[in-house]
mmCIF file with all atom_site columns, C-alpha atoms in Angstrom:
data_model
loop_
_atom_site.group_PDB
_atom_site.id
_atom_site.type_symbol
_atom_site.label_atom_id
_atom_site.label_alt_id
_atom_site.label_comp_id
_atom_site.label_asym_id
_atom_site.label_entity_id
_atom_site.label_seq_id
_atom_site.pdbx_PDB_ins_code
_atom_site.Cartn_x
_atom_site.Cartn_y
_atom_site.Cartn_z
_atom_site.occupancy
_atom_site.B_iso_or_equiv
_atom_site.pdbx_formal_charge
_atom_site.auth_seq_id
_atom_site.auth_comp_id
_atom_site.auth_asym_id
_atom_site.auth_atom_id
_atom_site.pdbx_PDB_model_num
ATOM 1   C CA . UNK A 1 1   ? 6.074   25.275  -19.092 1.00 0.00 ? 1   UNK A CA 1
ATOM 2   C CA . UNK A 1 2   ? 2.895   23.466  -17.600 1.00 0.00 ? 2   UNK A CA 1
ATOM 3   C CA . UNK A 1 3   ? 0.684   23.492  -21.915 1.00 0.00 ? 3   UNK A CA 1
ATOM 4   C CA . UNK A 1 4   ? -2.565  25.997  -21.281 1.00 0.00 ? 4   UNK A CA 1
ATOM 5   C CA . UNK A 1 5   ? -5.962  24.813  -22.139 1.00 0.00 ? 5   UNK A CA 1
ATOM 6   C CA . UNK A 1 6   ? -6.152  24.862  -26.574 1.00 0.00 ? 6   UNK A CA 1
ATOM 7   C CA . UNK A 1 7   ? -8.543  27.819  -26.729 1.00 0.00 ? 7   UNK A CA 1
ATOM 8   C CA . UNK A 1 8   ? -6.062  30.136  -23.898 1.00 0.00 ? 8   UNK A CA 1
ATOM 9   C CA . UNK A 1 9   ? -3.383  29.014  -26.519 1.00 0.00 ? 9   UNK A CA 1
ATOM 10  C CA . UNK A 1 10  ? -4.691  30.117  -29.993 1.00 0.00 ? 10  UNK A CA 1
ATOM 11  C CA . UNK A 1 11  ? -6.010  33.276  -28.062 1.00 0.00 ? 11  UNK A CA 1
ATOM 12  C CA . UNK A 1 12  ? -2.146  34.090  -27.180 1.00 0.00 ? 12  UNK A CA 1
ATOM 13  C CA . UNK A 1 13  ? -0.985  32.807  -30.398 1.00 0.00 ? 13  UNK A CA 1
ATOM 14  C CA . UNK A 1 14  ? -3.564  35.339  -31.648 1.00 0.00 ? 14  UNK A CA 1
ATOM 15  C CA . UNK A 1 15  ? -2.246  38.321  -30.375 1.00 0.00 ? 15  UNK A CA 1
ATOM 16  C CA . UNK A 1 16  ? 1.491   37.129  -30.941 1.00 0.00 ? 16  UNK A CA 1
ATOM 17  C CA . UNK A 1 17  ? 1.219   36.521  -34.872 1.00 0.00 ? 17  UNK A CA 1
ATOM 18  C CA . UNK A 1 18  ? 0.190   40.391  -35.296 1.00 0.00 ? 18  UNK A CA 1
ATOM 19  C CA . UNK A 1 19  ? 3.805   41.844  -33.463 1.00 0.00 ? 19  UNK A CA 1
ATOM 20  C CA . UNK A 1 20  ? 5.347   38.929  -35.944 1.00 0.00 ? 20  UNK A CA 1
ATOM 21  C CA . UNK A 1 21  ? 3.747   40.578  -38.886 1.00 0.00 ? 21  UNK A CA 1
ATOM 22  C CA . UNK A 1 22  ? 5.584   44.036  -37.726 1.00 0.00 ? 22  UNK A CA 1
ATOM 23  C CA . UNK A 1 23  ? 8.683   42.632  -37.423 1.00 0.00 ? 23  UNK A CA 1
ATOM 24  C CA . UNK A 1 24  ? 8.775   41.037  -33.159 1.00 0.00 ? 24  UNK A CA 1
ATOM 25  C CA . UNK A 1 25  ? 11.350  39.096  -32.564 1.00 0.00 ? 25  UNK A CA 1
ATOM 26  C CA . UNK A 1 26  ? 10.137  38.510  -28.571 1.00 0.00 ? 26  UNK A CA 1
ATOM 27  C CA . UNK A 1 27  ? 6.796   37.494  -30.478 1.00 0.00 ? 27  UNK A CA 1
ATOM 28  C CA . UNK A 1 28  ? 8.652   34.445  -32.683 1.00 0.00 ? 28  UNK A CA 1
ATOM 29  C CA . UNK A 1 29  ? 10.915  33.202  -30.013 1.00 0.00 ? 29  UNK A CA 1
ATOM 30  C CA . UNK A 1 30  ? 7.670   32.766  -27.886 1.00 0.00 ? 30  UNK A CA 1
ATOM 31  C CA . UNK A 1 31  ? 5.639   31.295  -30.588 1.00 0.00 ? 31  UNK A CA 1
ATOM 32  C CA . UNK A 1 32  ? 8.211   28.803  -31.558 1.00 0.00 ? 32  UNK A CA 1
ATOM 33  C CA . UNK A 1 33  ? 7.737   28.180  -27.462 1.00 0.00 ? 33  UNK A CA 1
ATOM 34  C CA . UNK A 1 34  ? 3.744   26.821  -27.309 1.00 0.00 ? 34  UNK A CA 1
ATOM 35  C CA . UNK A 1 35  ? 4.266   25.546  -31.165 1.00 0.00 ? 35  UNK A CA 1
ATOM 36  C CA . UNK A 1 36  ? 7.496   23.867  -31.669 1.00 0.00 ? 36  UNK A CA 1
ATOM 37  C CA . UNK A 1 37  ? 7.237   20.173  -30.158 1.00 0.00 ? 37  UNK A CA 1
ATOM 38  C CA . UNK A 1 38  ? 3.008   20.408  -31.332 1.00 0.00 ? 38  UNK A CA 1
ATOM 39  C CA . UNK A 1 39  ? 4.133   20.824  -35.444 1.00 0.00 ? 39  UNK A CA 1
ATOM 40  C CA . UNK A 1 40  ? 7.723   18.828  -35.036 1.00 0.00 ? 40  UNK A CA 1
ATOM 41  C CA . UNK A 1 41  ? 5.536   16.233  -33.677 1.00 0.00 ? 41  UNK A CA 1
ATOM 42  C CA . UNK A 1 42  ? 3.153   16.577  -36.873 1.00 0.00 ? 42  UNK A CA 1
ATOM 43  C CA . UNK A 1 43  ? 5.934   17.309  -39.478 1.00 0.00 ? 43  UNK A CA 1
ATOM 44  C CA . UNK A 1 44  ? 8.147   14.021  -37.870 1.00 0.00 ? 44  UNK A CA 1
ATOM 45  C CA . UNK A 1 45  ? 4.975   11.845  -38.240 1.00 0.00 ? 45  UNK A CA 1
ATOM 46  C CA . UNK A 1 46  ? 4.738   12.572  -41.684 1.00 0.00 ? 46  UNK A CA 1
ATOM 47  C CA . UNK A 1 47  ? 7.774   12.963  -42.963 1.00 0.00 ? 47  UNK A CA 1
ATOM 48  C CA . UNK A 1 48  ? 8.784   9.860   -40.192 1.00 0.00 ? 48  UNK A CA 1
ATOM 49  C CA . UNK A 1 49  ? 13.035  11.376  -41.052 1.00 0.00 ? 49  UNK A CA 1
ATOM 50  C CA . UNK A 1 50  ? 14.148  13.829  -37.627 1.00 0.00 ? 50  UNK A CA 1
ATOM 51  C CA . UNK A 1 51  ? 16.339  15.910  -40.387 1.00 0.00 ? 51  UNK A CA 1
ATOM 52  C CA . UNK A 1 52  ? 13.827  16.441  -42.628 1.00 0.00 ? 52  UNK A CA 1
ATOM 53  C CA . UNK A 1 53  ? 11.197  17.083  -39.674 1.00 0.00 ? 53  UNK A CA 1
ATOM 54  C CA . UNK A 1 54  ? 13.403  19.884  -38.421 1.00 0.00 ? 54  UNK A CA 1
ATOM 55  C CA . UNK A 1 55  ? 14.286  21.755  -41.641 1.00 0.00 ? 55  UNK A CA 1
ATOM 56  C CA . UNK A 1 56  ? 10.365  20.530  -42.658 1.00 0.00 ? 56  UNK A CA 1
ATOM 57  C CA . UNK A 1 57  ? 9.922   23.193  -39.129 1.00 0.00 ? 57  UNK A CA 1
ATOM 58  C CA . UNK A 1 58  ? 12.848  25.680  -40.196 1.00 0.00 ? 58  UNK A CA 1
ATOM 59  C CA . UNK A 1 59  ? 11.177  26.625  -43.288 1.00 0.00 ? 59  UNK A CA 1
ATOM 60  C CA . UNK A 1 60  ? 8.073   26.785  -41.982 1.00 0.00 ? 60  UNK A CA 1
ATOM 61  C CA . UNK A 1 61  ? 9.305   28.636  -38.976 1.00 0.00 ? 61  UNK A CA 1
ATOM 62  C CA . UNK A 1 62  ? 10.888  31.523  -41.566 1.00 0.00 ? 62  UNK A CA 1
ATOM 63  C CA . UNK A 1 63  ? 7.671   30.952  -43.672 1.00 0.00 ? 63  UNK A CA 1
ATOM 64  C CA . UNK A 1 64  ? 5.193   31.415  -40.396 1.00 0.00 ? 64  UNK A CA 1
ATOM 65  C CA . UNK A 1 65  ? 8.261   35.272  -40.328 1.00 0.00 ? 65  UNK A CA 1
ATOM 66  C CA . UNK A 1 66  ? 8.228   36.314  -43.663 1.00 0.00 ? 66  UNK A CA 1
ATOM 67  C CA . UNK A 1 67  ? 4.072   35.655  -43.632 1.00 0.00 ? 67  UNK A CA 1
ATOM 68  C CA . UNK A 1 68  ? 1.983   36.030  -40.216 1.00 0.00 ? 68  UNK A CA 1
ATOM 69  C CA . UNK A 1 69  ? 0.731   39.506  -41.545 1.00 0.00 ? 69  UNK A CA 1
ATOM 70  C CA . UNK A 1 70  ? -1.391  36.912  -43.496 1.00 0.00 ? 70  UNK A CA 1
ATOM 71  C CA . UNK A 1 71  ? -2.932  34.593  -41.119 1.00 0.00 ? 71  UNK A CA 1
ATOM 72  C CA . UNK A 1 72  ? -6.564  35.469  -40.373 1.00 0.00 ? 72  UNK A CA 1
ATOM 73  C CA . UNK A 1 73  ? -8.033  34.844  -37.397 1.00 0.00 ? 73  UNK A CA 1
ATOM 74  C CA . UNK A 1 74  ? -11.933 35.031  -39.013 1.00 0.00 ? 74  UNK A CA 1
ATOM 75  C CA . UNK A 1 75  ? -10.638 31.768  -41.286 1.00 0.00 ? 75  UNK A CA 1
ATOM 76  C CA . UNK A 1 76  ? -9.336  29.657  -39.236 1.00 0.00 ? 76  UNK A CA 1
ATOM 77  C CA . UNK A 1 77  ? -7.312  29.176  -35.107 1.00 0.00 ? 77  UNK A CA 1
ATOM 78  C CA . UNK A 1 78  ? -3.546  30.582  -35.256 1.00 0.00 ? 78  UNK A CA 1
ATOM 79  C CA . UNK A 1 79  ? -1.922  26.159  -34.007 1.00 0.00 ? 79  UNK A CA 1
ATOM 80  C CA . UNK A 1 80  ? -4.429  25.102  -37.237 1.00 0.00 ? 80  UNK A CA 1
ATOM 81  C CA . UNK A 1 81  ? -2.597  27.804  -38.933 1.00 0.00 ? 81  UNK A CA 1
ATOM 82  C CA . UNK A 1 82  ? 1.047   26.763  -38.805 1.00 0.00 ? 82  UNK A CA 1
ATOM 83  C CA . UNK A 1 83  ? -0.149  23.025  -38.455 1.00 0.00 ? 83  UNK A CA 1
ATOM 84  C CA . UNK A 1 84  ? -1.319  23.253  -42.313 1.00 0.00 ? 84  UNK A CA 1
ATOM 85  C CA . UNK A 1 85  ? 1.715   25.593  -43.295 1.00 0.00 ? 85  UNK A CA 1
ATOM 86  C CA . UNK A 1 86  ? 3.438   21.910  -41.645 1.00 0.00 ? 86  UNK A CA 1
ATOM 87  C CA . UNK A 1 87  ? 1.978   19.756  -42.930 1.00 0.00 ? 87  UNK A CA 1
ATOM 88  C CA . UNK A 1 88  ? 1.629   21.101  -46.542 1.00 0.00 ? 88  UNK A CA 1
ATOM 89  C CA . UNK A 1 89  ? 5.954   21.026  -47.096 1.00 0.00 ? 89  UNK A CA 1
ATOM 90  C CA . UNK A 1 90  ? 6.015   18.086  -45.450 1.00 0.00 ? 90  UNK A CA 1
ATOM 91  C CA . UNK A 1 91  ? 3.444   16.396  -48.530 1.00 0.00 ? 91  UNK A CA 1
ATOM 92  C CA . UNK A 1 92  ? 5.354   18.099  -50.921 1.00 0.00 ? 92  UNK A CA 1
ATOM 93  C CA . UNK A 1 93  ? 8.605   17.271  -49.657 1.00 0.00 ? 93  UNK A CA 1
ATOM 94  C CA . UNK A 1 94  ? 7.123   13.761  -50.238 1.00 0.00 ? 94  UNK A CA 1
ATOM 95  C CA . UNK A 1 95  ? 5.910   14.291  -53.733 1.00 0.00 ? 95  UNK A CA 1
ATOM 96  C CA . UNK A 1 96  ? 9.904   15.704  -54.550 1.00 0.00 ? 96  UNK A CA 1
ATOM 97  C CA . UNK A 1 97  ? 11.010  12.546  -52.998 1.00 0.00 ? 97  UNK A CA 1
ATOM 98  C CA . UNK A 1 98  ? 8.814   10.361  -54.823 1.00 0.00 ? 98  UNK A CA 1
ATOM 99  C CA . UNK A 1 99  ? 8.667   12.958  -58.767 1.00 0.00 ? 99  UNK A CA 1
ATOM 100 C CA . UNK A 1 100 ? 12.676  11.956  -58.025 1.00 0.00 ? 100 UNK A CA 1
ATOM 101 C CA . UNK A 1 101 ? 12.523  8.637   -57.845 1.00 0.00 ? 101 UNK A CA 1
ATOM 102 C CA . UNK A 1 102 ? 10.594  8.481   -60.925 1.00 0.00 ? 102 UNK A CA 1
ATOM 103 C CA . UNK A 1 103 ? 13.481  9.740   -61.786 1.00 0.00 ? 103 UNK A CA 1
ATOM 104 C CA . UNK A 1 104 ? 16.031  7.199   -61.572 1.00 0.00 ? 104 UNK A CA 1
ATOM 105 C CA . UNK A 1 105 ? 13.933  5.138   -62.067 1.00 0.00 ? 105 UNK A CA 1
ATOM 106 C CA . UNK A 1 106 ? 13.063  5.860   -65.331 1.00 0.00 ? 106 UNK A CA 1
ATOM 107 C CA . UNK A 1 107 ? 16.120  6.135   -66.009 1.00 0.00 ? 107 UNK A CA 1
ATOM 108 C CA . UNK A 1 108 ? 17.945  2.825   -64.593 1.00 0.00 ? 108 UNK A CA 1
ATOM 109 C CA . UNK A 1 109 ? 15.049  1.765   -66.745 1.00 0.00 ? 109 UNK A CA 1
ATOM 110 C CA . UNK A 1 110 ? 16.329  2.966   -69.967 1.00 0.00 ? 110 UNK A CA 1
ATOM 111 C CA . UNK A 1 111 ? 19.896  1.778   -69.382 1.00 0.00 ? 111 UNK A CA 1
ATOM 112 C CA . UNK A 1 112 ? 18.673  -1.233  -69.133 1.00 0.00 ? 112 UNK A CA 1
ATOM 113 C CA . UNK A 1 113 ? 16.702  -1.351  -72.267 1.00 0.00 ? 113 UNK A CA 1
ATOM 114 C CA . UNK A 1 114 ? 20.088  -0.150  -74.013 1.00 0.00 ? 114 UNK A CA 1
ATOM 115 C CA . UNK A 1 115 ? 21.464  -2.541  -72.663 1.00 0.00 ? 115 UNK A CA 1
ATOM 116 C CA . UNK A 1 116 ? 18.919  -5.032  -73.481 1.00 0.00 ? 116 UNK A CA 1
ATOM 117 C CA . UNK A 1 117 ? 19.063  -3.225  -77.128 1.00 0.00 ? 117 UNK A CA 1
ATOM 118 C CA . UNK A 1 118 ? 22.114  -3.913  -77.946 1.00 0.00 ? 118 UNK A CA 1
ATOM 119 C CA . UNK A 1 119 ? 24.093  -7.179  -75.671 1.00 0.00 ? 119 UNK A CA 1
ATOM 120 C CA . UNK A 1 120 ? 27.654  -5.265  -76.963 1.00 0.00 ? 120 UNK A CA 1
ATOM 121 C CA . UNK A 1 121 ? 26.398  -1.908  -74.937 1.00 0.00 ? 121 UNK A CA 1
ATOM 122 C CA . UNK A 1 122 ? 27.777  -2.930  -72.054 1.00 0.00 ? 122 UNK A CA 1
ATOM 123 C CA . UNK A 1 123 ? 30.542  -5.309  -73.344 1.00 0.00 ? 123 UNK A CA 1
ATOM 124 C CA . UNK A 1 124 ? 31.924  -2.204  -74.353 1.00 0.00 ? 124 UNK A CA 1
ATOM 125 C CA . UNK A 1 125 ? 31.813  -0.511  -70.488 1.00 0.00 ? 125 UNK A CA 1
ATOM 126 C CA . UNK A 1 126 ? 32.872  -3.560  -69.554 1.00 0.00 ? 126 UNK A CA 1
ATOM 127 C CA . UNK A 1 127 ? 36.348  -3.103  -72.465 1.00 0.00 ? 127 UNK A CA 1
ATOM 128 C CA . UNK A 1 128 ? 36.677  -0.322  -71.216 1.00 0.00 ? 128 UNK A CA 1
ATOM 129 C CA . UNK A 1 129 ? 36.988  -0.703  -67.402 1.00 0.00 ? 129 UNK A CA 1
ATOM 130 C CA . UNK A 1 130 ? 39.888  -3.994  -68.113 1.00 0.00 ? 130 UNK A CA 1
ATOM 131 C CA . UNK A 1 131 ? 41.743  -1.194  -70.576 1.00 0.00 ? 131 UNK A CA 1
ATOM 132 C CA . UNK A 1 132 ? 42.696  0.598   -67.935 1.00 0.00 ? 132 UNK A CA 1
ATOM 133 C CA . UNK A 1 133 ? 43.614  -1.965  -65.976 1.00 0.00 ? 133 UNK A CA 1
ATOM 134 C CA . UNK A 1 134 ? 46.420  -4.632  -65.597 1.00 0.00 ? 134 UNK A CA 1
ATOM 135 C CA . UNK A 1 135 ? 44.643  -6.792  -67.724 1.00 0.00 ? 135 UNK A CA 1
ATOM 136 C CA . UNK A 1 136 ? 45.251  -3.860  -70.671 1.00 0.00 ? 136 UNK A CA 1
ATOM 137 C CA . UNK A 1 137 ? 48.792  -5.720  -71.830 1.00 0.00 ? 137 UNK A CA 1
ATOM 138 C CA . UNK A 1 138 ? 46.022  -9.339  -71.838 1.00 0.00 ? 138 UNK A CA 1
ATOM 139 C CA . UNK A 1 139 ? 43.923  -8.113  -74.312 1.00 0.00 ? 139 UNK A CA 1
ATOM 140 C CA . UNK A 1 140 ? 46.306  -6.825  -76.643 1.00 0.00 ? 140 UNK A CA 1
ATOM 141 C CA . UNK A 1 141 ? 46.793  -10.143 -77.193 1.00 0.00 ? 141 UNK A CA 1
ATOM 142 C CA . UNK A 1 142 ? 43.263  -11.546 -77.858 1.00 0.00 ? 142 UNK A CA 1
ATOM 143 C CA . UNK A 1 143 ? 42.340  -8.562  -79.741 1.00 0.00 ? 143 UNK A CA 1
#
C-alpha cells in the first residue's frame, strides 16, 4: 500500500471520523489501516516496550471508537488528534509506573528503617524460618 500524501491522508481520516462516530465498523477498519503503523511507532518510541505499546494502541483505538464524535476539524488535523490520544495514554502509563516504583521504594525504605530501629525484627523473621526447617530440633536446645 502506497503512503498517501499527508493532506490526502488527513482529508480521508477527517471523512472517516464522523462515520466512526455513527458506529461504522468499515470506516473504523480503514482508519486503523491508515494510522496503526504511525501510532504504534509513536507509542513504542515513548514506552520502549512493544507489549505495552500494543496495549496502549488498543486502548487508544477503543477511545477513538467511543469518542470519534468529539473530534473537531477546526482544532487539529485528524492524525494530530489521534497521535495526541496515544501520546497522552503513554505518558499516563509512564506516570503510573513512576508512582508504583515510588510506592515500592517507600515500602522497602520502611522495612529497612524498621530493621535499623529494631535489629531483632529481622532476627525474629529468621528464627521463624528456622523453626519451620530441619534446624528446629537444634533451636530447641539453644532456647
